[in-house]
XYZ file of C-alpha atoms in Angstrom:
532
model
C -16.790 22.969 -6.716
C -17.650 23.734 -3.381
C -21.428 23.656 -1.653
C -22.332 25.437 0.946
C -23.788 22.976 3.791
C -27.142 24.350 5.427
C -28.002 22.965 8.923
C -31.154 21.083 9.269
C -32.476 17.303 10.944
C -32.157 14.136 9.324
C -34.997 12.330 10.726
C -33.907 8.906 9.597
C -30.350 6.692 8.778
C -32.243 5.877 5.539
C -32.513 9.208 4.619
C -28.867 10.039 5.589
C -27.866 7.004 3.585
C -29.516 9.231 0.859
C -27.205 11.914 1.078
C -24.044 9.133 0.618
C -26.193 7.690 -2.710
C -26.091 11.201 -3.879
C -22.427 11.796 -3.465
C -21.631 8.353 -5.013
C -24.072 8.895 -8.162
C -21.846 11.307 -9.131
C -19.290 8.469 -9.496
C -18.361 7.707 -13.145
C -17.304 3.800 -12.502
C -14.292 4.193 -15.791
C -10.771 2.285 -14.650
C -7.659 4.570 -15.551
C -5.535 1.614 -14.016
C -5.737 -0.745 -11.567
C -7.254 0.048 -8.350
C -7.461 3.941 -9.868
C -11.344 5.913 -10.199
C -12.259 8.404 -12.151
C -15.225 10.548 -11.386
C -17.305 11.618 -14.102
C -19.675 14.303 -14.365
C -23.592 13.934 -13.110
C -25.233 17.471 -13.081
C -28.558 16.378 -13.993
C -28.936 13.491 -11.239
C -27.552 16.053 -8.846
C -29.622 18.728 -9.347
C -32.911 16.296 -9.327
C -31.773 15.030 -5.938
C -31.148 18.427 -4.332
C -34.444 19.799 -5.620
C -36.226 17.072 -4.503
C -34.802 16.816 -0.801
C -31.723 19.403 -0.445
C -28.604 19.028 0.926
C -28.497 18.495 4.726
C -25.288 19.488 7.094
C -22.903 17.236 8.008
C -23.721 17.581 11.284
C -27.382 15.850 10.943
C -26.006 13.204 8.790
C -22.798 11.914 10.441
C -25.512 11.485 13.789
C -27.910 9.806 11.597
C -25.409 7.275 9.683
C -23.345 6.284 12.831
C -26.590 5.225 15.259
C -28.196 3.082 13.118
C -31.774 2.103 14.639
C -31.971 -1.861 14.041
C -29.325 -4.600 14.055
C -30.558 -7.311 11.741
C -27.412 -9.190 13.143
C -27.965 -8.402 16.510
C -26.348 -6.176 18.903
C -22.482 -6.467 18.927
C -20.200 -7.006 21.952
C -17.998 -3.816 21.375
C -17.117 -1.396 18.596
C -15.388 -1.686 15.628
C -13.051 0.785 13.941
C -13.644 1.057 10.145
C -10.760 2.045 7.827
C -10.617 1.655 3.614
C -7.529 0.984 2.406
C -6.868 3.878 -0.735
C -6.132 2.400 -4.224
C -2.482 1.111 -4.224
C -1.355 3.100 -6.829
C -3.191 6.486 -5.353
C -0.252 8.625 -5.933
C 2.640 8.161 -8.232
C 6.418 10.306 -8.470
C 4.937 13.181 -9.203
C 1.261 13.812 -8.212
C -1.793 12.386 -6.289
C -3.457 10.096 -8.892
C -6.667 11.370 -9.532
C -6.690 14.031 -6.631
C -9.991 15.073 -7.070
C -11.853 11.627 -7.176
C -9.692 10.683 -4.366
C -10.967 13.878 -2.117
C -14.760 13.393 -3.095
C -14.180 9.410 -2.225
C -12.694 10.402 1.107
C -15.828 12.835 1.825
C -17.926 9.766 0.947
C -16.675 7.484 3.174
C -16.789 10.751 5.916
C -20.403 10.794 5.535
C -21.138 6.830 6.105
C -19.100 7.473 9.425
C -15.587 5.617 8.189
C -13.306 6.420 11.017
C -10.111 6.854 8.428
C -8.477 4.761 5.564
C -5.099 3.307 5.163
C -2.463 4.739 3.213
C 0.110 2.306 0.722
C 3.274 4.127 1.472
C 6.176 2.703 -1.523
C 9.691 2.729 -0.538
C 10.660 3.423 -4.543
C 8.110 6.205 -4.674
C 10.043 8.047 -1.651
C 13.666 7.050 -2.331
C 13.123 6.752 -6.148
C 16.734 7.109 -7.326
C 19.254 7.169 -3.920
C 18.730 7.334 -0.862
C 17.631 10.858 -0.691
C 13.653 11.265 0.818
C 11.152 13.236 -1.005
C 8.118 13.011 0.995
C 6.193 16.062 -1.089
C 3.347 13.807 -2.806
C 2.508 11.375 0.305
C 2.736 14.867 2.599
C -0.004 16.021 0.340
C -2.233 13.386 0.436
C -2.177 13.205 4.021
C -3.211 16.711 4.249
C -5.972 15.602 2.057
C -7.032 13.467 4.100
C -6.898 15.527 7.263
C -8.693 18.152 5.251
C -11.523 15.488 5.024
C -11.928 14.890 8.892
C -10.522 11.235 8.677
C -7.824 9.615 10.165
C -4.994 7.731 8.531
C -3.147 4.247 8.541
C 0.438 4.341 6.996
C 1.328 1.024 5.205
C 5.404 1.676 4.977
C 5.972 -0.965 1.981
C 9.543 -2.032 1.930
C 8.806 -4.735 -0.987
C 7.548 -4.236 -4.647
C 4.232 -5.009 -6.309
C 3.362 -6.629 -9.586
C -0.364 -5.022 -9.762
C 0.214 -2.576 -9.873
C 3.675 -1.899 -11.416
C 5.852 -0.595 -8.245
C 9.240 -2.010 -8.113
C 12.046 -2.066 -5.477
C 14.056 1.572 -5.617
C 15.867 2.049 -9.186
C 18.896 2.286 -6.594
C 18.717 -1.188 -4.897
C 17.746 -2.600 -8.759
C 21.241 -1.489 -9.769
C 22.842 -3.154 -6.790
C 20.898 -6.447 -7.134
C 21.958 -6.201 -11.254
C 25.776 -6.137 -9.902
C 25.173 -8.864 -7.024
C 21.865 -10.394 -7.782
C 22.280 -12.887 -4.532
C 20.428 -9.514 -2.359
C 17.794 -11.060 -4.145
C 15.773 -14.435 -3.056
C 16.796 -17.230 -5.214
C 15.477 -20.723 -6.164
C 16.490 -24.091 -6.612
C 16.218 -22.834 -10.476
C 17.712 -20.315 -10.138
C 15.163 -17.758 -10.457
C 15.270 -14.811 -8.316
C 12.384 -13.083 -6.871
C 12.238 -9.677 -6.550
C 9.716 -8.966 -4.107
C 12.349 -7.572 -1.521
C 15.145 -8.211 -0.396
C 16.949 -11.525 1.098
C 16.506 -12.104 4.933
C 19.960 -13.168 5.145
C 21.624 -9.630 3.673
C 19.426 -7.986 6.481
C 22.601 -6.873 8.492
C 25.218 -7.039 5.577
C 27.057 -3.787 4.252
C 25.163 -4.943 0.355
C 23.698 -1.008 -0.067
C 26.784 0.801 -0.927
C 28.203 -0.364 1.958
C 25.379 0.033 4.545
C 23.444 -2.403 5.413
C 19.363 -2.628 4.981
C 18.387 -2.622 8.771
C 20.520 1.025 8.616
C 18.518 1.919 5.104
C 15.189 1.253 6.769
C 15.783 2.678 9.951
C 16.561 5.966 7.921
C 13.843 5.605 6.232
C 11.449 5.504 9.358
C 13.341 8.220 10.745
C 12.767 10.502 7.611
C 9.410 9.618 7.980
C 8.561 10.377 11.845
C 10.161 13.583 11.092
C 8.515 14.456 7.864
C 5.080 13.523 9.300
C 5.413 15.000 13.257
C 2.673 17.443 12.321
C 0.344 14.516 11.341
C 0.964 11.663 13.824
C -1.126 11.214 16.791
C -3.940 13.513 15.353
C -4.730 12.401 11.665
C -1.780 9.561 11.675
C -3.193 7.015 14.346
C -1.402 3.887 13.141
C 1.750 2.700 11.236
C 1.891 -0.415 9.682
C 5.418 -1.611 8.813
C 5.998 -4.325 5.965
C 7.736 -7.364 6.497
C 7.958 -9.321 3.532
C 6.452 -9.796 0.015
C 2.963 -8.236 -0.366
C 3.646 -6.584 2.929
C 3.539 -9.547 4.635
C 5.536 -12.118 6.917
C 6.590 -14.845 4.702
C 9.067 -15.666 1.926
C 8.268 -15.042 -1.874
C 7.077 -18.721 -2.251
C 4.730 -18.713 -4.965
C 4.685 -18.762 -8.518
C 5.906 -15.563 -9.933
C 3.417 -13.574 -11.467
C 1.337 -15.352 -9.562
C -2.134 -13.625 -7.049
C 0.672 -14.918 -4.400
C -1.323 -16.867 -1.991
C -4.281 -16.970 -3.957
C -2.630 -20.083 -6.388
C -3.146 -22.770 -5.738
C 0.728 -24.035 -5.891
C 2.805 -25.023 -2.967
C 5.812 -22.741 -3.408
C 9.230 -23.468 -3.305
C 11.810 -23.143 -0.724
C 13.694 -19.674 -1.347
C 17.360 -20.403 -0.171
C 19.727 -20.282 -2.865
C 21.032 -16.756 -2.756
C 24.404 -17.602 -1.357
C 24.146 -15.431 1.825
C 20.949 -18.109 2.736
C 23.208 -21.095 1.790
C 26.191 -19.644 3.151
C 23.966 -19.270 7.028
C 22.304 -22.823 6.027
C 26.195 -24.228 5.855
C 27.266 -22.642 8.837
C 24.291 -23.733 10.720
C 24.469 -27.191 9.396
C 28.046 -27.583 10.474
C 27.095 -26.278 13.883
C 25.121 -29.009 14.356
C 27.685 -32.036 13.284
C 25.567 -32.148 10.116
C 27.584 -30.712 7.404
C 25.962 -32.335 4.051
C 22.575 -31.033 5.180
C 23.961 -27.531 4.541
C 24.724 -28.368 1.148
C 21.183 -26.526 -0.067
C 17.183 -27.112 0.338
C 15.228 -30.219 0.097
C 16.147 -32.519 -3.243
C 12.843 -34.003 -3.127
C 10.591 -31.176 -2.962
C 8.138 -30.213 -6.027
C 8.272 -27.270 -8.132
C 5.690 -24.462 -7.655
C 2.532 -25.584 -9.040
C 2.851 -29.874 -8.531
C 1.008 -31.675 -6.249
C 2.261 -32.378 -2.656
C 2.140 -36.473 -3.266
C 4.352 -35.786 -6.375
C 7.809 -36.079 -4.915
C 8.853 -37.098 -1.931
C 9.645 -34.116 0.733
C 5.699 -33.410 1.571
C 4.224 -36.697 0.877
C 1.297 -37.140 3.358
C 2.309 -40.239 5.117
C 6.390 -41.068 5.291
C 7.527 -37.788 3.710
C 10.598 -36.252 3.971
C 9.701 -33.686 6.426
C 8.877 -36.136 8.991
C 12.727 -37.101 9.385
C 15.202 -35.725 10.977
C 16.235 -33.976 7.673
C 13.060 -32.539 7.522
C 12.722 -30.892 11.196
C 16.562 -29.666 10.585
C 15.714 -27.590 7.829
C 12.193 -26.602 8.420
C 13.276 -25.142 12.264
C 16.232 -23.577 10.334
C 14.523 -21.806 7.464
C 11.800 -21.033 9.572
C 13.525 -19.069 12.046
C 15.370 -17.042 9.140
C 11.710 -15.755 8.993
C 10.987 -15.245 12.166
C 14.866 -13.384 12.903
C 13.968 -11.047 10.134
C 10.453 -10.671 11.254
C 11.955 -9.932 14.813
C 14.610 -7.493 13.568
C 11.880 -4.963 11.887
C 9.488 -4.879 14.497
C 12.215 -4.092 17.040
C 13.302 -1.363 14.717
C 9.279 -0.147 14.274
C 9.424 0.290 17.748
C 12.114 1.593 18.736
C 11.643 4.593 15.843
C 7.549 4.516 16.745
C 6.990 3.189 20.223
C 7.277 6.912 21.973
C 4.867 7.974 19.357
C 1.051 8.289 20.314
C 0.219 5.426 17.313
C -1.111 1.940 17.097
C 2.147 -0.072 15.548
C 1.043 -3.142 13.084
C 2.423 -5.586 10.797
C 0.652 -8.437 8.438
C 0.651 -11.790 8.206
C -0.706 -13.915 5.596
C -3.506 -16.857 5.614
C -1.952 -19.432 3.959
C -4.851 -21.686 3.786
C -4.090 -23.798 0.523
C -3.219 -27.402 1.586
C -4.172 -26.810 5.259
C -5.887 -29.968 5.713
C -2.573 -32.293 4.561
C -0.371 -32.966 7.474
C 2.541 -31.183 5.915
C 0.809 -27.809 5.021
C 3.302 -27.547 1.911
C 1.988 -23.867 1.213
C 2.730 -22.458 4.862
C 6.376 -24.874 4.816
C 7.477 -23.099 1.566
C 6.275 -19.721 2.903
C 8.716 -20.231 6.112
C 5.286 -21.353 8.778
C 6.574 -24.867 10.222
C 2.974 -25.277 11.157
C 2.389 -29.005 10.826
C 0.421 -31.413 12.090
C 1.871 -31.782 16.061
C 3.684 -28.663 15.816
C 1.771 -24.566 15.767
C 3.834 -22.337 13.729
C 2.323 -19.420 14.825
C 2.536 -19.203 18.392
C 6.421 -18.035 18.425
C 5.301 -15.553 15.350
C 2.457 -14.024 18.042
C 5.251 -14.095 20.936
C 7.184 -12.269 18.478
C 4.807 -9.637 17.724
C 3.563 -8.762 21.455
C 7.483 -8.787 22.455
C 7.556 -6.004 20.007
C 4.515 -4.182 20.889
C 2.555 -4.565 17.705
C -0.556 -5.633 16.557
C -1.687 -8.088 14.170
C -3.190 -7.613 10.671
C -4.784 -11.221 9.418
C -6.204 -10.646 5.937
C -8.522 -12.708 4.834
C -11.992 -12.787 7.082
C -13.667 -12.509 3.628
C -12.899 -16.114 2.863
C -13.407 -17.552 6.415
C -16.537 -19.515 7.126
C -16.477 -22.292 5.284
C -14.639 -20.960 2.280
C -12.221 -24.197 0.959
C -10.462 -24.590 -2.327
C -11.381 -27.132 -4.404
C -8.365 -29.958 -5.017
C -6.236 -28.136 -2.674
C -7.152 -29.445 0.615
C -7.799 -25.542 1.286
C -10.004 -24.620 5.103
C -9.432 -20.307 5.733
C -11.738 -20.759 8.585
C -9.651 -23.302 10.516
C -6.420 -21.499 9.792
C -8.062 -17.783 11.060
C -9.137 -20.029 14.014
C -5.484 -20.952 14.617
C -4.344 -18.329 14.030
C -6.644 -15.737 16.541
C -6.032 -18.892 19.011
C -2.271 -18.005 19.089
C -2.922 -14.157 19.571
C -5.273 -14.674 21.927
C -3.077 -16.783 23.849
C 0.020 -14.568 23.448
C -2.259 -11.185 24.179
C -1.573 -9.791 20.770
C -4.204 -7.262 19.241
C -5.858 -8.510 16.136
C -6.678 -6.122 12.858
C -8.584 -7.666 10.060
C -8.430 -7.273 6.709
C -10.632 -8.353 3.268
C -8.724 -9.922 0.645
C -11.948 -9.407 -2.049
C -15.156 -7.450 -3.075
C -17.829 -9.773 -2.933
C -21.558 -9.871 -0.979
C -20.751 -13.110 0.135
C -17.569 -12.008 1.286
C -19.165 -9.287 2.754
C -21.588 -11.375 4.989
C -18.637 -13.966 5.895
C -17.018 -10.567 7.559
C -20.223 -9.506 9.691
C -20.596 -13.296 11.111
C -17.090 -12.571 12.468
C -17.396 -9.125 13.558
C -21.030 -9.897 15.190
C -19.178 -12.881 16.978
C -19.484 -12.737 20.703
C -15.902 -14.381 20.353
C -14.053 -11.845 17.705
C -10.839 -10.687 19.273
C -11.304 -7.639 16.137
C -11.354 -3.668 17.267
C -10.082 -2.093 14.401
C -11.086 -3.415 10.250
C -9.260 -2.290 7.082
C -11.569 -2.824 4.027
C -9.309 -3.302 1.091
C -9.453 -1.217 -1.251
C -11.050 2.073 -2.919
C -11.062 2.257 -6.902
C -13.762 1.573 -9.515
C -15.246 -1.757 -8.499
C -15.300 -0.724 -4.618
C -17.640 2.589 -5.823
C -19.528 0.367 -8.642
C -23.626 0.517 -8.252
C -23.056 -3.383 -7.877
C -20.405 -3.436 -4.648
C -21.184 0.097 -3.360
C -25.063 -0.434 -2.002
C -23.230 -3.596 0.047
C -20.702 -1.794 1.163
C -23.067 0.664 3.049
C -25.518 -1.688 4.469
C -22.494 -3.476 6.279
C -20.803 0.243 7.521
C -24.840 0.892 8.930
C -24.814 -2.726 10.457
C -21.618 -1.985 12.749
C -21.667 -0.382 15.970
C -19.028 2.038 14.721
C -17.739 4.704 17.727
C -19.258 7.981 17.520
C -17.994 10.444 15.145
C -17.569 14.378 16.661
C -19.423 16.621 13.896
C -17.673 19.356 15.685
C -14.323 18.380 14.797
C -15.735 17.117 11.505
C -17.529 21.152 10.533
C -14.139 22.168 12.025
C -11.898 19.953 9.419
C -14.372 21.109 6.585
C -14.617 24.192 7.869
C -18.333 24.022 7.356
C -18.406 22.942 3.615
C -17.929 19.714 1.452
C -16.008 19.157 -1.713
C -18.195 17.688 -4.321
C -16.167 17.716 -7.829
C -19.301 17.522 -10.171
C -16.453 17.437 -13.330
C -13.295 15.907 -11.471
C -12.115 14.264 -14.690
C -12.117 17.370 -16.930
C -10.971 19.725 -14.322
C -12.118 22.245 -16.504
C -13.252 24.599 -14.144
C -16.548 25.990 -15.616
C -18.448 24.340 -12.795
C -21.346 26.471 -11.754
C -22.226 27.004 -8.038
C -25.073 25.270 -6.760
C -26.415 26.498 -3.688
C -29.543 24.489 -1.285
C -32.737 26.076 -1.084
């Protein structure tokens, strides 16, 4: 159901803020699956709105929402660039999930002055069965998003995802059933299939190609699928390096919130292409028995640190010689790997008028031992003496890419009970080492809360914050819920947000606003409402 938009002032951001609540009234808050909304139908809340104060043009409201009249923060240094990240399961083989809650979502955020939203792009939705590209469903949603005047951040996931339910390609499954070493592997045993193993990343394992040559076909189908998009709606492509999209080593429990237990992970280096590079490099070294596999005295996933002997806080293993052998070893597996993608995201994207990113996650459980088990186990030698991520920010501005750090929701005091846990002190490392190194910081949100919420805007309304551009993760039922929503809005109005063009934004729309009054049904006997 379309309405026509009539021109006319907004005299006040509270009243434009009005137009939003309308919009999002109209939001039935009923899960279909994880991180999926359904829109429900609100006829009689609509109608009392627009009778009592009518709809007003985009035009007026976009100017109203993005110059907000007070700061209760005070003024901040520079701009920030607002994105949502879409639900992660927004569009499945076949179709946009929920297309028509998605589109009156996007015109939501259009109105609060959200410059676009980021896009979870799945390797096994594209190459489903071969290596064959069918782009169809993704090409649609970014059209739907153009159509809605906002920009868009691509997410190209390489990896798979337990919540929800998005495995690795049905075609690289069969291939890791026949030679299950592609996989990451245990001391157990236990393979992880998050994505593939570092060490196969320039072995003939894919039907004899190897999986730098898969995933440089699959940018390339991309860039050319998506020409008409980039530079215009497409303003930034993020490229996946890891589990969870990040750069790190599937570590943590399985079936675990990955970083979010509070176990230490175990060492991942028993497929025997890792223990076959671990020999080679052990022997290289005149150390041949330390190539025989990972640490003997580490713990399993969820123990203590203190309970064997390998991160013990005083005299442990990884203090020896042993220790800085295989820690500088695995550790620069990681950071090869990490190396090898970003060259390859640049050297398919750097001509292309787009920002280039990649994430890396805050490992902050056990950051206050000296051996930082958690960020060990995830492949970060960042111990006490010794930053681990200075080479990783060397390594991203050698590339030309910027870095996403998830997690400002939990910074600011935010610690983990019996886990020796401290976000903010990590973050603080962490933006140290990009500031020194000149890389480009994006943050991210890792949850949904008002605290986390205000733990974001004391960052953002730093006079120190290295952040220009903020993806707020993610869109679905709890993001649009009376009880998150309200919050949500008060923090876009408290950001100096850069200017929207209502121009380009009557232009996109071509002077008219989707407002689905029955999206679920989609039974088409909605009646046109007009303004007075």
């Amino acid at each position: 159901m379309e309405f026509t938009l009539m021109q006319t002032v907004v005299a006040t951001p509270e009243l434009a803020r009005s137009r939003v609540s309308v919009i999002c009234s109209c939001v039935g808050r009923r899960m279909v699956g994880r991180n999926q909304i359904d829109f429900g139908p609100a006829r009689t809340a609509l109608k009392r709105r627009s009778a009592s104060s009518g709809l007003r043009s985009v035009r007026a409201e976009m100017a109203a929402v993005t110059l907000p009249s007070s700061r209760s923060e005070g003024d901040m240094a520079h701009p920030v660039r607002l994105f949502v990240g879409l639900p992660l399961d927004v569009v499945s083989k076949c179709s946009i999930n929920q297309e028509k809650a998605i589109a009156y979502g996007l015109r939501a955020l259009k109105l609060l002055g959200i410059q676009g939203v980021e896009l979870p792009l799945w390797w096994s939705i594209v190459q489903p069965e071969s290596s064959a590209t069918n782009w169809s469903v993704y090409l649609a949603l970014a059209d739907l998003v153009r159509r809605a005047g906002l920009q868009l951040r691509v997410s190209l996931h390489l990896h798979s995802s337990a919540k929800p339910a998005v495995p690795l390609p049905s075609w690289i499954s069969r291939i890791a059933d026949a030679n299950p070493d592609v996989l990451f592997t245990d001391l157990a045993g236990r393979r992880s299939h998050d994505c593939l193993s570092f060490a196969v990343d320039d072995l003939p394992v894919l039907n004899g190609r190897t999986p730098m040559e898969v995933y440089e076909d699959f940018f390339l189908s991309f860039r050319s699928a998506f020409s008409e998009f980039v530079g215009n709606t497409i303003t930034e492509i993020s490229v996946s390096l890891g589990p969870n999209g990040e750069l790190r080593y599937p570590s943590f429990p399985p079936n675990s919130e990955n970083h979010q237990s509070g176990g230490i992970g175990v060492f991942q280096c028993y497929d025997k292409y890792m223990l076959a590079n671990l020999k080679k490099h052990a022997e290289e070294n005149g150390n041949p028995l330390w190539g025989l596999g990972g640490p003997h005295d580490a713990p399993a996933y969820n123990q203590n640190p203190d309970t064997s002997g390998f991160f013990r806080e005083n005299h442990g293993s990884w203090e020896t010689p042993y220790g800085n052998f295989f820690l500088t070893w695995y550790s620069e597996q990681l950071l090869q790997h990490g190396n090898r993608l970003l060259s390859l995201g640049h050297k398919v994207f750097g001509d292309m008028p787009v920002t280039l990113s990649a994430k890396v996650p805050l490992l902050h459980n056990w950051y206050m031992s000296r051996s930082h088990p958690a960020e060990l186990t995830s492949g970060f030698y960042n111990v006490e003496g010794r930053d681990g991520y200075d080479a990783v920010a060397a390594m991203f501005v050698r590339n030309h890419f910027a870095m996403i750090v998830p997690g400002f929701d939990f910074a600011d005091g935010f610690k983990t009970q019996g886990s020796l846990s401290d976000a903010e002190l990590l973050l603080s490392q962490i933006l140290e080492a990009c500031h020194k190194n000149g890389v480009r910081v994006f943050g991210e949100n890792m949850s949904l809360t008002k605290l986390g919420i205000e733990r974001i805007k004391r960052h953002l309304f730093s006079d120190a914050s290295p952040l220009r551009s903020f993806t707020y993760q993610r869109m679905g039922a709890n993001f649009f819920s009376p009880e998150h929503f309200p919050l949500f809005t008060d923090f876009v109005r408290s950001l100096e947000l850069p200017e929207l063009d209502a121009d380009d934004v009557l232009s996109n729309m071509g002077g008219k606003i989707s407002l689905p009054i029955d999206a679920a049904s989609g039974n088409g006997s909605n009646r046109l409402m007009q303004t007075v």
